[in-house]
Every structure is written in structure tokens, then in C-alpha cells.
JSON list of C-alpha atoms in Angstrom, two decimals:
[
{"chain": "A", "resi": 1, "resn": "MET", "atom": "CA", "xyz": [-17.74, 16.35, -5.02]},
{"chain": "A", "resi": 2, "resn": "SER", "atom": "CA", "xyz": [-14.53, 16.45, -5.81]},
{"chain": "A", "resi": 3, "resn": "ALA", "atom": "CA", "xyz": [-13.26, 13.08, -7.33]},
{"chain": "A", "resi": 4, "resn": "LEU", "atom": "CA", "xyz": [-12.02, 10.11, -5.02]},
{"chain": "A", "resi": 5, "resn": "LYS", "atom": "CA", "xyz": [-8.21, 10.16, -4.85]},
{"chain": "A", "resi": 6, "resn": "ILE", "atom": "CA", "xyz": [-6.79, 6.40, -3.72]},
{"chain": "A", "resi": 7, "resn": "LEU", "atom": "CA", "xyz": [-2.88, 6.31, -3.28]},
{"chain": "A", "resi": 8, "resn": "ILE", "atom": "CA", "xyz": [-1.44, 2.73, -4.78]},
{"chain": "A", "resi": 9, "resn": "ILE", "atom": "CA", "xyz": [1.74, 1.52, -3.33]},
{"chain": "A", "resi": 10, "resn": "PRO", "atom": "CA", "xyz": [3.33, -1.80, -3.87]},
{"chain": "A", "resi": 11, "resn": "GLY", "atom": "CA", "xyz": [6.02, -2.78, -1.33]},
{"chain": "A", "resi": 12, "resn": "SER", "atom": "CA", "xyz": [8.53, -4.13, -4.27]},
{"chain": "A", "resi": 13, "resn": "THR", "atom": "CA", "xyz": [10.45, -2.17, -6.34]},
{"chain": "A", "resi": 14, "resn": "ARG", "atom": "CA", "xyz": [11.41, -5.04, -8.34]},
{"chain": "A", "resi": 15, "resn": "VAL", "atom": "CA", "xyz": [11.58, -5.27, -11.98]},
{"chain": "A", "resi": 16, "resn": "GLY", "atom": "CA", "xyz": [8.62, -7.90, -12.75]},
{"chain": "A", "resi": 17, "resn": "SER", "atom": "CA", "xyz": [7.20, -7.93, -9.43]},
{"chain": "A", "resi": 18, "resn": "HIS", "atom": "CA", "xyz": [4.13, -9.89, -8.91]},
{"chain": "A", "resi": 19, "resn": "ASN", "atom": "CA", "xyz": [3.09, -7.11, -6.76]},
{"chain": "A", "resi": 20, "resn": "ALA", "atom": "CA", "xyz": [3.87, -4.12, -9.20]},
{"chain": "A", "resi": 21, "resn": "LYS", "atom": "CA", "xyz": [1.72, -5.78, -11.59]},
{"chain": "A", "resi": 22, "resn": "LEU", "atom": "CA", "xyz": [-1.39, -6.71, -8.82]},
{"chain": "A", "resi": 23, "resn": "ALA", "atom": "CA", "xyz": [-0.86, -2.52, -8.17]},
{"chain": "A", "resi": 24, "resn": "ALA", "atom": "CA", "xyz": [-1.12, -1.93, -11.50]},
{"chain": "A", "resi": 25, "resn": "ALA", "atom": "CA", "xyz": [-4.35, -3.98, -12.17]},
{"chain": "A", "resi": 26, "resn": "ALA", "atom": "CA", "xyz": [-6.05, -2.63, -9.21]},
{"chain": "A", "resi": 27, "resn": "ALA", "atom": "CA", "xyz": [-5.23, 1.29, -10.71]},
{"chain": "A", "resi": 28, "resn": "TYR", "atom": "CA", "xyz": [-6.91, -0.10, -13.79]},
{"chain": "A", "resi": 29, "resn": "GLN", "atom": "CA", "xyz": [-9.81, -1.06, -11.66]},
{"chain": "A", "resi": 30, "resn": "PHE", "atom": "CA", "xyz": [-9.93, 2.09, -9.57]},
{"chain": "A", "resi": 31, "resn": "VAL", "atom": "CA", "xyz": [-10.03, 4.06, -12.24]},
{"chain": "A", "resi": 32, "resn": "GLN", "atom": "CA", "xyz": [-12.88, 2.02, -13.95]},
{"chain": "A", "resi": 33, "resn": "ALA", "atom": "CA", "xyz": [-14.58, 2.43, -11.11]},
{"chain": "A", "resi": 34, "resn": "GLY", "atom": "CA", "xyz": [-14.47, 6.48, -11.46]},
{"chain": "A", "resi": 35, "resn": "ALA", "atom": "CA", "xyz": [-11.37, 6.87, -8.76]},
{"chain": "A", "resi": 36, "resn": "GLU", "atom": "CA", "xyz": [-8.54, 9.46, -9.40]},
{"chain": "A", "resi": 37, "resn": "ILE", "atom": "CA", "xyz": [-5.53, 7.08, -8.55]},
{"chain": "A", "resi": 38, "resn": "THR", "atom": "CA", "xyz": [-1.64, 7.74, -8.00]},
{"chain": "A", "resi": 39, "resn": "ARG", "atom": "CA", "xyz": [0.81, 5.09, -8.20]},
{"chain": "A", "resi": 40, "resn": "ILE", "atom": "CA", "xyz": [3.90, 5.43, -6.93]},
{"chain": "A", "resi": 41, "resn": "SER", "atom": "CA", "xyz": [7.37, 3.30, -6.19]},
{"chain": "A", "resi": 42, "resn": "LEU", "atom": "CA", "xyz": [9.44, 3.38, -2.92]},
{"chain": "A", "resi": 43, "resn": "ALA", "atom": "CA", "xyz": [12.18, 3.43, -4.92]},
{"chain": "A", "resi": 44, "resn": "ASP", "atom": "CA", "xyz": [11.35, 7.43, -5.62]},
{"chain": "A", "resi": 45, "resn": "PHE", "atom": "CA", "xyz": [11.35, 7.35, -1.65]},
{"chain": "A", "resi": 46, "resn": "PRO", "atom": "CA", "xyz": [14.92, 5.93, -0.26]},
{"chain": "A", "resi": 47, "resn": "LEU", "atom": "CA", "xyz": [14.79, 6.01, 3.23]},
{"chain": "A", "resi": 48, "resn": "PRO", "atom": "CA", "xyz": [17.80, 4.61, 5.37]},
{"chain": "A", "resi": 49, "resn": "ILE", "atom": "CA", "xyz": [17.31, 2.08, 8.34]},
{"chain": "A", "resi": 50, "resn": "TYR", "atom": "CA", "xyz": [14.82, 3.60, 10.83]},
{"chain": "A", "resi": 51, "resn": "ASP", "atom": "CA", "xyz": [17.34, 3.63, 13.61]},
{"chain": "A", "resi": 52, "resn": "ALA", "atom": "CA", "xyz": [16.28, 6.02, 16.91]},
{"chain": "A", "resi": 53, "resn": "ASP", "atom": "CA", "xyz": [19.67, 7.50, 17.22]},
{"chain": "A", "resi": 54, "resn": "LEU", "atom": "CA", "xyz": [19.81, 8.75, 13.54]},
{"chain": "A", "resi": 55, "resn": "GLU", "atom": "CA", "xyz": [16.37, 10.33, 13.98]},
{"chain": "A", "resi": 56, "resn": "ALA", "atom": "CA", "xyz": [17.72, 12.03, 17.13]},
{"chain": "A", "resi": 57, "resn": "GLN", "atom": "CA", "xyz": [21.07, 13.41, 15.01]},
{"chain": "A", "resi": 58, "resn": "SER", "atom": "CA", "xyz": [19.35, 14.20, 12.03]},
{"chain": "A", "resi": 59, "resn": "GLY", "atom": "CA", "xyz": [15.69, 14.24, 12.32]},
{"chain": "A", "resi": 60, "resn": "ILE", "atom": "CA", "xyz": [13.09, 12.55, 9.50]},
{"chain": "A", "resi": 61, "resn": "PRO", "atom": "CA", "xyz": [14.08, 12.04, 6.40]},
{"chain": "A", "resi": 62, "resn": "PHE", "atom": "CA", "xyz": [13.11, 14.52, 3.71]},
{"chain": "A", "resi": 63, "resn": "HIS", "atom": "CA", "xyz": [11.83, 11.39, 1.62]},
{"chain": "A", "resi": 64, "resn": "ALA", "atom": "CA", "xyz": [9.79, 10.23, 4.96]},
{"chain": "A", "resi": 65, "resn": "VAL", "atom": "CA", "xyz": [7.99, 13.88, 5.10]},
{"chain": "A", "resi": 66, "resn": "ASN", "atom": "CA", "xyz": [7.36, 13.60, 1.41]},
{"chain": "A", "resi": 67, "resn": "LEU", "atom": "CA", "xyz": [5.94, 10.35, 1.51]},
{"chain": "A", "resi": 68, "resn": "THR", "atom": "CA", "xyz": [3.52, 11.14, 4.38]},
{"chain": "A", "resi": 69, "resn": "ARG", "atom": "CA", "xyz": [2.45, 14.17, 2.48]},
{"chain": "A", "resi": 70, "resn": "MET", "atom": "CA", "xyz": [1.76, 12.27, -0.78]},
{"chain": "A", "resi": 71, "resn": "ILE", "atom": "CA", "xyz": [-0.57, 9.68, 1.27]},
{"chain": "A", "resi": 72, "resn": "GLY", "atom": "CA", "xyz": [-2.01, 13.05, 3.10]},
{"chain": "A", "resi": 73, "resn": "VAL", "atom": "CA", "xyz": [-3.45, 14.35, -0.23]},
{"chain": "A", "resi": 74, "resn": "HIS", "atom": "CA", "xyz": [-5.50, 11.42, -1.16]},
{"chain": "A", "resi": 75, "resn": "HIS", "atom": "CA", "xyz": [-8.82, 10.05, 0.63]},
{"chain": "A", "resi": 76, "resn": "ALA", "atom": "CA", "xyz": [-7.84, 6.03, 0.83]},
{"chain": "A", "resi": 77, "resn": "VAL", "atom": "CA", "xyz": [-4.31, 3.81, 0.40]},
{"chain": "A", "resi": 78, "resn": "LEU", "atom": "CA", "xyz": [-4.05, 0.30, -1.05]},
{"chain": "A", "resi": 79, "resn": "LEU", "atom": "CA", "xyz": [-0.69, -1.13, -0.11]},
{"chain": "A", "resi": 80, "resn": "VAL", "atom": "CA", "xyz": [0.40, -4.21, -1.99]},
{"chain": "A", "resi": 81, "resn": "THR", "atom": "CA", "xyz": [3.29, -6.50, -0.65]},
{"chain": "A", "resi": 82, "resn": "PRO", "atom": "CA", "xyz": [5.25, -9.31, -1.16]},
{"chain": "A", "resi": 83, "resn": "GLU", "atom": "CA", "xyz": [5.44, -11.99, 1.52]},
{"chain": "A", "resi": 84, "resn": "TYR", "atom": "CA", "xyz": [9.22, -12.48, 2.92]},
{"chain": "A", "resi": 85, "resn": "ASN", "atom": "CA", "xyz": [9.87, -14.97, 5.43]},
{"chain": "A", "resi": 86, "resn": "ALA", "atom": "CA", "xyz": [6.07, -15.28, 5.61]},
{"chain": "A", "resi": 87, "resn": "SER", "atom": "CA", "xyz": [6.04, -11.24, 6.76]},
{"chain": "A", "resi": 88, "resn": "VAL", "atom": "CA", "xyz": [6.05, -7.80, 5.27]},
{"chain": "A", "resi": 89, "resn": "PRO", "atom": "CA", "xyz": [9.25, -7.10, 3.58]},
{"chain": "A", "resi": 90, "resn": "PRO", "atom": "CA", "xyz": [12.07, -4.48, 4.94]},
{"chain": "A", "resi": 91, "resn": "LEU", "atom": "CA", "xyz": [11.53, -1.99, 2.39]},
{"chain": "A", "resi": 92, "resn": "LEU", "atom": "CA", "xyz": [7.60, -1.76, 3.09]},
{"chain": "A", "resi": 93, "resn": "SER", "atom": "CA", "xyz": [8.06, -2.16, 7.30]},
{"chain": "A", "resi": 94, "resn": "ASN", "atom": "CA", "xyz": [10.78, 0.77, 7.41]},
{"chain": "A", "resi": 95, "resn": "ALA", "atom": "CA", "xyz": [9.15, 3.16, 4.90]},
{"chain": "A", "resi": 96, "resn": "ILE", "atom": "CA", "xyz": [5.88, 2.72, 7.63]},
{"chain": "A", "resi": 97, "resn": "THR", "atom": "CA", "xyz": [8.10, 3.07, 10.73]},
{"chain": "A", "resi": 98, "resn": "TRP", "atom": "CA", "xyz": [9.49, 6.15, 9.44]},
{"chain": "A", "resi": 99, "resn": "ILE", "atom": "CA", "xyz": [5.70, 7.49, 8.37]},
{"chain": "A", "resi": 100, "resn": "SER", "atom": "CA", "xyz": [4.81, 6.48, 11.77]},
{"chain": "A", "resi": 101, "resn": "ARG", "atom": "CA", "xyz": [7.45, 9.08, 12.93]},
{"chain": "A", "resi": 102, "resn": "VAL", "atom": "CA", "xyz": [6.85, 12.23, 10.98]},
{"chain": "A", "resi": 103, "resn": "ASP", "atom": "CA", "xyz": [5.10, 15.02, 13.45]},
{"chain": "A", "resi": 104, "resn": "GLU", "atom": "CA", "xyz": [3.45, 17.35, 10.78]},
{"chain": "A", "resi": 105, "resn": "PRO", "atom": "CA", "xyz": [1.82, 19.59, 11.60]},
{"chain": "A", "resi": 106, "resn": "PRO", "atom": "CA", "xyz": [3.95, 19.33, 15.28]},
{"chain": "A", "resi": 107, "resn": "GLY", "atom": "CA", "xyz": [1.77, 17.03, 17.61]},
{"chain": "A", "resi": 108, "resn": "SER", "atom": "CA", "xyz": [0.22, 15.07, 15.26]},
{"chain": "A", "resi": 109, "resn": "ARG", "atom": "CA", "xyz": [2.44, 12.20, 14.88]},
{"chain": "A", "resi": 110, "resn": "GLY", "atom": "CA", "xyz": [0.82, 9.36, 12.98]},
{"chain": "A", "resi": 111, "resn": "ALA", "atom": "CA", "xyz": [-2.19, 11.44, 12.12]},
{"chain": "A", "resi": 112, "resn": "VAL", "atom": "CA", "xyz": [-1.95, 10.13, 8.14]},
{"chain": "A", "resi": 113, "resn": "PHE", "atom": "CA", "xyz": [-2.74, 6.88, 9.40]},
{"chain": "A", "resi": 114, "resn": "ARG", "atom": "CA", "xyz": [-5.56, 7.62, 11.56]},
{"chain": "A", "resi": 115, "resn": "SER", "atom": "CA", "xyz": [-7.43, 9.83, 9.07]},
{"chain": "A", "resi": 116, "resn": "ARG", "atom": "CA", "xyz": [-8.14, 7.59, 5.71]},
{"chain": "A", "resi": 117, "resn": "PRO", "atom": "CA", "xyz": [-8.70, 4.13, 5.12]},
{"chain": "A", "resi": 118, "resn": "PHE", "atom": "CA", "xyz": [-6.18, 1.58, 4.02]},
{"chain": "A", "resi": 119, "resn": "ALA", "atom": "CA", "xyz": [-6.29, -1.71, 1.62]},
{"chain": "A", "resi": 120, "resn": "ILE", "atom": "CA", "xyz": [-4.09, -4.49, 1.73]},
{"chain": "A", "resi": 121, "resn": "ALA", "atom": "CA", "xyz": [-3.61, -6.74, -1.00]},
{"chain": "A", "resi": 122, "resn": "ALA", "atom": "CA", "xyz": [-0.68, -9.33, -1.77]},
{"chain": "A", "resi": 123, "resn": "ALA", "atom": "CA", "xyz": [0.88, -11.36, -4.92]},
{"chain": "A", "resi": 124, "resn": "SER", "atom": "CA", "xyz": [2.92, -14.47, -4.42]},
{"chain": "A", "resi": 125, "resn": "GLU", "atom": "CA", "xyz": [4.27, -17.71, -6.36]},
{"chain": "A", "resi": 126, "resn": "ASN", "atom": "CA", "xyz": [2.98, -20.01, -3.41]},
{"chain": "A", "resi": 127, "resn": "ARG", "atom": "CA", "xyz": [-0.46, -21.18, -3.09]},
{"chain": "A", "resi": 128, "resn": "PHE", "atom": "CA", "xyz": [-1.16, -19.23, 0.03]},
{"chain": "A", "resi": 129, "resn": "GLY", "atom": "CA", "xyz": [-0.76, -15.61, -1.92]},
{"chain": "A", "resi": 130, "resn": "GLY", "atom": "CA", "xyz": [1.12, -13.49, 0.55]},
{"chain": "A", "resi": 131, "resn": "VAL", "atom": "CA", "xyz": [-1.72, -14.38, 3.50]},
{"chain": "A", "resi": 132, "resn": "ARG", "atom": "CA", "xyz": [1.12, -14.17, 6.31]},
{"chain": "A", "resi": 133, "resn": "ALA", "atom": "CA", "xyz": [2.52, -11.20, 5.30]},
{"chain": "A", "resi": 134, "resn": "LEU", "atom": "CA", "xyz": [-1.12, -9.83, 4.96]},
{"chain": "A", "resi": 135, "resn": "SER", "atom": "CA", "xyz": [-1.77, -10.71, 8.63]},
{"chain": "A", "resi": 136, "resn": "ALA", "atom": "CA", "xyz": [1.59, -9.39, 9.85]},
{"chain": "A", "resi": 137, "resn": "LEU", "atom": "CA", "xyz": [1.18, -5.75, 7.51]},
{"chain": "A", "resi": 138, "resn": "ARG", "atom": "CA", "xyz": [-2.78, -5.44, 9.05]},
{"chain": "A", "resi": 139, "resn": "LEU", "atom": "CA", "xyz": [-1.05, -5.59, 12.70]},
{"chain": "A", "resi": 140, "resn": "MET", "atom": "CA", "xyz": [1.64, -3.14, 11.74]},
{"chain": "A", "resi": 141, "resn": "LEU", "atom": "CA", "xyz": [-1.01, -0.54, 10.35]},
{"chain": "A", "resi": 142, "resn": "THR", "atom": "CA", "xyz": [-3.53, -1.40, 13.18]},
{"chain": "A", "resi": 143, "resn": "ALA", "atom": "CA", "xyz": [-0.66, -0.84, 15.71]},
{"chain": "A", "resi": 144, "resn": "CYS", "atom": "CA", "xyz": [-0.35, 2.93, 13.70]},
{"chain": "A", "resi": 145, "resn": "ASN", "atom": "CA", "xyz": [-4.10, 3.37, 14.61]},
{"chain": "A", "resi": 146, "resn": "ALA", "atom": "CA", "xyz": [-5.01, 3.09, 10.80]},
{"chain": "A", "resi": 147, "resn": "THR", "atom": "CA", "xyz": [-8.49, 1.80, 9.85]},
{"chain": "A", "resi": 148, "resn": "VAL", "atom": "CA", "xyz": [-7.52, -1.13, 7.47]},
{"chain": "A", "resi": 149, "resn": "ILE", "atom": "CA", "xyz": [-10.67, -2.07, 5.58]},
{"chain": "A", "resi": 150, "resn": "PRO", "atom": "CA", "xyz": [-11.65, -6.16, 6.46]},
{"chain": "A", "resi": 151, "resn": "GLY", "atom": "CA", "xyz": [-11.52, -7.32, 2.94]},
{"chain": "A", "resi": 152, "resn": "GLN", "atom": "CA", "xyz": [-8.08, -7.94, 1.45]},
{"chain": "A", "resi": 153, "resn": "LEU", "atom": "CA", "xyz": [-6.73, -9.85, -1.37]},
{"chain": "A", "resi": 154, "resn": "ALA", "atom": "CA", "xyz": [-4.04, -12.53, -1.80]},
{"chain": "A", "resi": 155, "resn": "LEU", "atom": "CA", "xyz": [-3.20, -13.66, -4.91]},
{"chain": "A", "resi": 156, "resn": "ALA", "atom": "CA", "xyz": [-1.85, -16.99, -4.82]},
{"chain": "A", "resi": 157, "resn": "CYS", "atom": "CA", "xyz": [0.02, -18.32, -8.01]},
{"chain": "A", "resi": 158, "resn": "ALA", "atom": "CA", "xyz": [0.88, -14.88, -9.25]},
{"chain": "A", "resi": 159, "resn": "ASP", "atom": "CA", "xyz": [3.23, -16.01, -11.60]},
{"chain": "A", "resi": 160, "resn": "LYS", "atom": "CA", "xyz": [0.16, -17.62, -13.81]},
{"chain": "A", "resi": 161, "resn": "ALA", "atom": "CA", "xyz": [-2.02, -14.61, -12.92]},
{"chain": "A", "resi": 162, "resn": "TYR", "atom": "CA", "xyz": [-1.49, -12.44, -15.58]},
{"chain": "A", "resi": 163, "resn": "ASN", "atom": "CA", "xyz": [-2.04, -12.51, -19.14]},
{"chain": "A", "resi": 164, "resn": "ASP", "atom": "CA", "xyz": [0.53, -10.83, -21.75]},
{"chain": "A", "resi": 165, "resn": "MET", "atom": "CA", "xyz": [-0.94, -7.23, -21.32]},
{"chain": "A", "resi": 166, "resn": "ASP", "atom": "CA", "xyz": [0.18, -7.75, -17.56]},
{"chain": "A", "resi": 167, "resn": "ARG", "atom": "CA", "xyz": [-4.06, -8.00, -16.53]},
{"chain": "A", "resi": 168, "resn": "LEU", "atom": "CA", "xyz": [-5.54, -10.45, -14.14]},
{"chain": "A", "resi": 169, "resn": "LYS", "atom": "CA", "xyz": [-6.96, -13.35, -16.46]},
{"chain": "A", "resi": 170, "resn": "LEU", "atom": "CA", "xyz": [-8.83, -15.57, -13.82]},
{"chain": "A", "resi": 171, "resn": "PRO", "atom": "CA", "xyz": [-12.54, -14.42, -13.29]},
{"chain": "A", "resi": 172, "resn": "ALA", "atom": "CA", "xyz": [-12.15, -15.29, -9.57]},
{"chain": "A", "resi": 173, "resn": "ASP", "atom": "CA", "xyz": [-9.17, -13.06, -9.24]},
{"chain": "A", "resi": 174, "resn": "ILE", "atom": "CA", "xyz": [-10.45, -10.18, -11.02]},
{"chain": "A", "resi": 175, "resn": "THR", "atom": "CA", "xyz": [-14.12, -10.78, -9.03]},
{"chain": "A", "resi": 176, "resn": "ALA", "atom": "CA", "xyz": [-12.12, -10.79, -5.78]},
{"chain": "A", "resi": 177, "resn": "LEU", "atom": "CA", "xyz": [-9.52, -7.22, -6.99]},
{"chain": "A", "resi": 178, "resn": "ASP", "atom": "CA", "xyz": [-12.64, -5.64, -7.56]},
{"chain": "A", "resi": 179, "resn": "ALA", "atom": "CA", "xyz": [-14.78, -6.60, -4.46]},
{"chain": "A", "resi": 180, "resn": "LEU", "atom": "CA", "xyz": [-11.56, -5.20, -2.58]},
{"chain": "A", "resi": 181, "resn": "VAL", "atom": "CA", "xyz": [-11.40, -1.73, -4.93]},
{"chain": "A", "resi": 182, "resn": "ARG", "atom": "CA", "xyz": [-15.32, -1.26, -4.19]},
{"chain": "A", "resi": 183, "resn": "GLU", "atom": "CA", "xyz": [-15.02, -1.53, -0.62]},
{"chain": "A", "resi": 184, "resn": "LEU", "atom": "CA", "xyz": [-12.35, 0.09, 0.05]},
{"chain": "A", "resi": 185, "resn": "ILE", "atom": "CA", "xyz": [-14.00, 3.04, -2.37]},
{"chain": "A", "resi": 186, "resn": "VAL", "atom": "CA", "xyz": [-17.49, 2.98, -0.51]},
{"chain": "A", "resi": 187, "resn": "VAL", "atom": "CA", "xyz": [-15.16, 3.59, 3.14]},
{"chain": "A", "resi": 188, "resn": "ALA", "atom": "CA", "xyz": [-13.03, 6.33, 1.64]},
{"chain": "A", "resi": 189, "resn": "GLN", "atom": "CA", "xyz": [-16.46, 7.74, 0.31]},
{"chain": "A", "resi": 190, "resn": "HIS", "atom": "CA", "xyz": [-17.50, 7.75, 4.07]},
{"chain": "A", "resi": 191, "resn": "THR", "atom": "CA", "xyz": [-14.63, 9.41, 5.29]},
{"chain": "A", "resi": 192, "resn": "MET", "atom": "CA", "xyz": [-14.18, 12.88, 2.77]}
]
């Protein structure tokens, strides 16, 4: 059997982002579990704010098609989101919206969501750990007909969660991330 390929997408491009650190910690855990990972930045896939008139005039942006193809060559996806105003940040929401519009091959709009499992995680400096953003993200992905695994990770007090090497330092956080990683692997293996 070929190696399980996992795509990790942080929903933040900010330097020093707690969510980018969590994505890196997850990547390490996936590699330890034997998966092949790809971690990308949404900064490498710049997209205009979704507008139906823009789509009608210009079609789907090149970067939305490429991002959809990137998802398509992986068996599963982990999205790691910050929480902005108790919801998903515009960067990630906009990317999901554009991906949902990609119709490649023709007649398969949104198929990339239906054909692989998704896991979700968030990191926040507050004590809720981005749980409200996770609820909004789960709803958004479910509306796209994605299979979102039941487990999720809301990393609270993220400004104190990492050691000097940007690895999670609290055993409870490490255990929670490991559980999420293992659950996504199991679900993805059943869909390969």
C-alpha cells in the first residue's frame, strides 16, 4: 500500500502564528505515525475575495484550481484555523469558497470535499482555544459535503503552549494532538 498522504493547511499566514506552529507540530506527529505530509501556506495561493460577478467574467482563479488539485493528490486534509470574531478568518473562508466552485473535471464541482476526510484544529491565546471557529469551520465544510472527523483540537492558551523548539510542551496537548492525528489516519486509510 502506498504511503498515506496528508495535506496540512494553516488558516493564518501571520509571522509567528500559533496556528502555523500547531500545523508544524501536527506535521511532526503525522510523520512519527508514518504518514507523508505536505504543509502549505495560503500565501502561496493568493485569491481575490469571492464574487459571483468576478467568477462569471473571469472564471475560477488559477490559484483556486491549483489549491484544489493540491488537495486532490492527498488522502486527507488537516485545516488549522485561527479564531476571528468567534468565527473562521476571511483568508480560510475565502479559500474554501473558491475551492467549492472549482468544477474539474466538468460536472464534479466540490468533489474534492466529498472524496477525502478532513480534520480541524485551532489555536488561540484565550481559554476556549478557538472552539467557536471550529464550530463555524465544521459547519462550512459540512455544507460543502465534506466528511469531517468527529475529533478536533482546540488549543487554549497557545501563547504558552510551545517550547523553545515550537513543539507542544504540555502532555495533555500532545495527547490531544496525537488522538486527532491517529483518528484522521484511521479514517483516511478506510477511504484509500
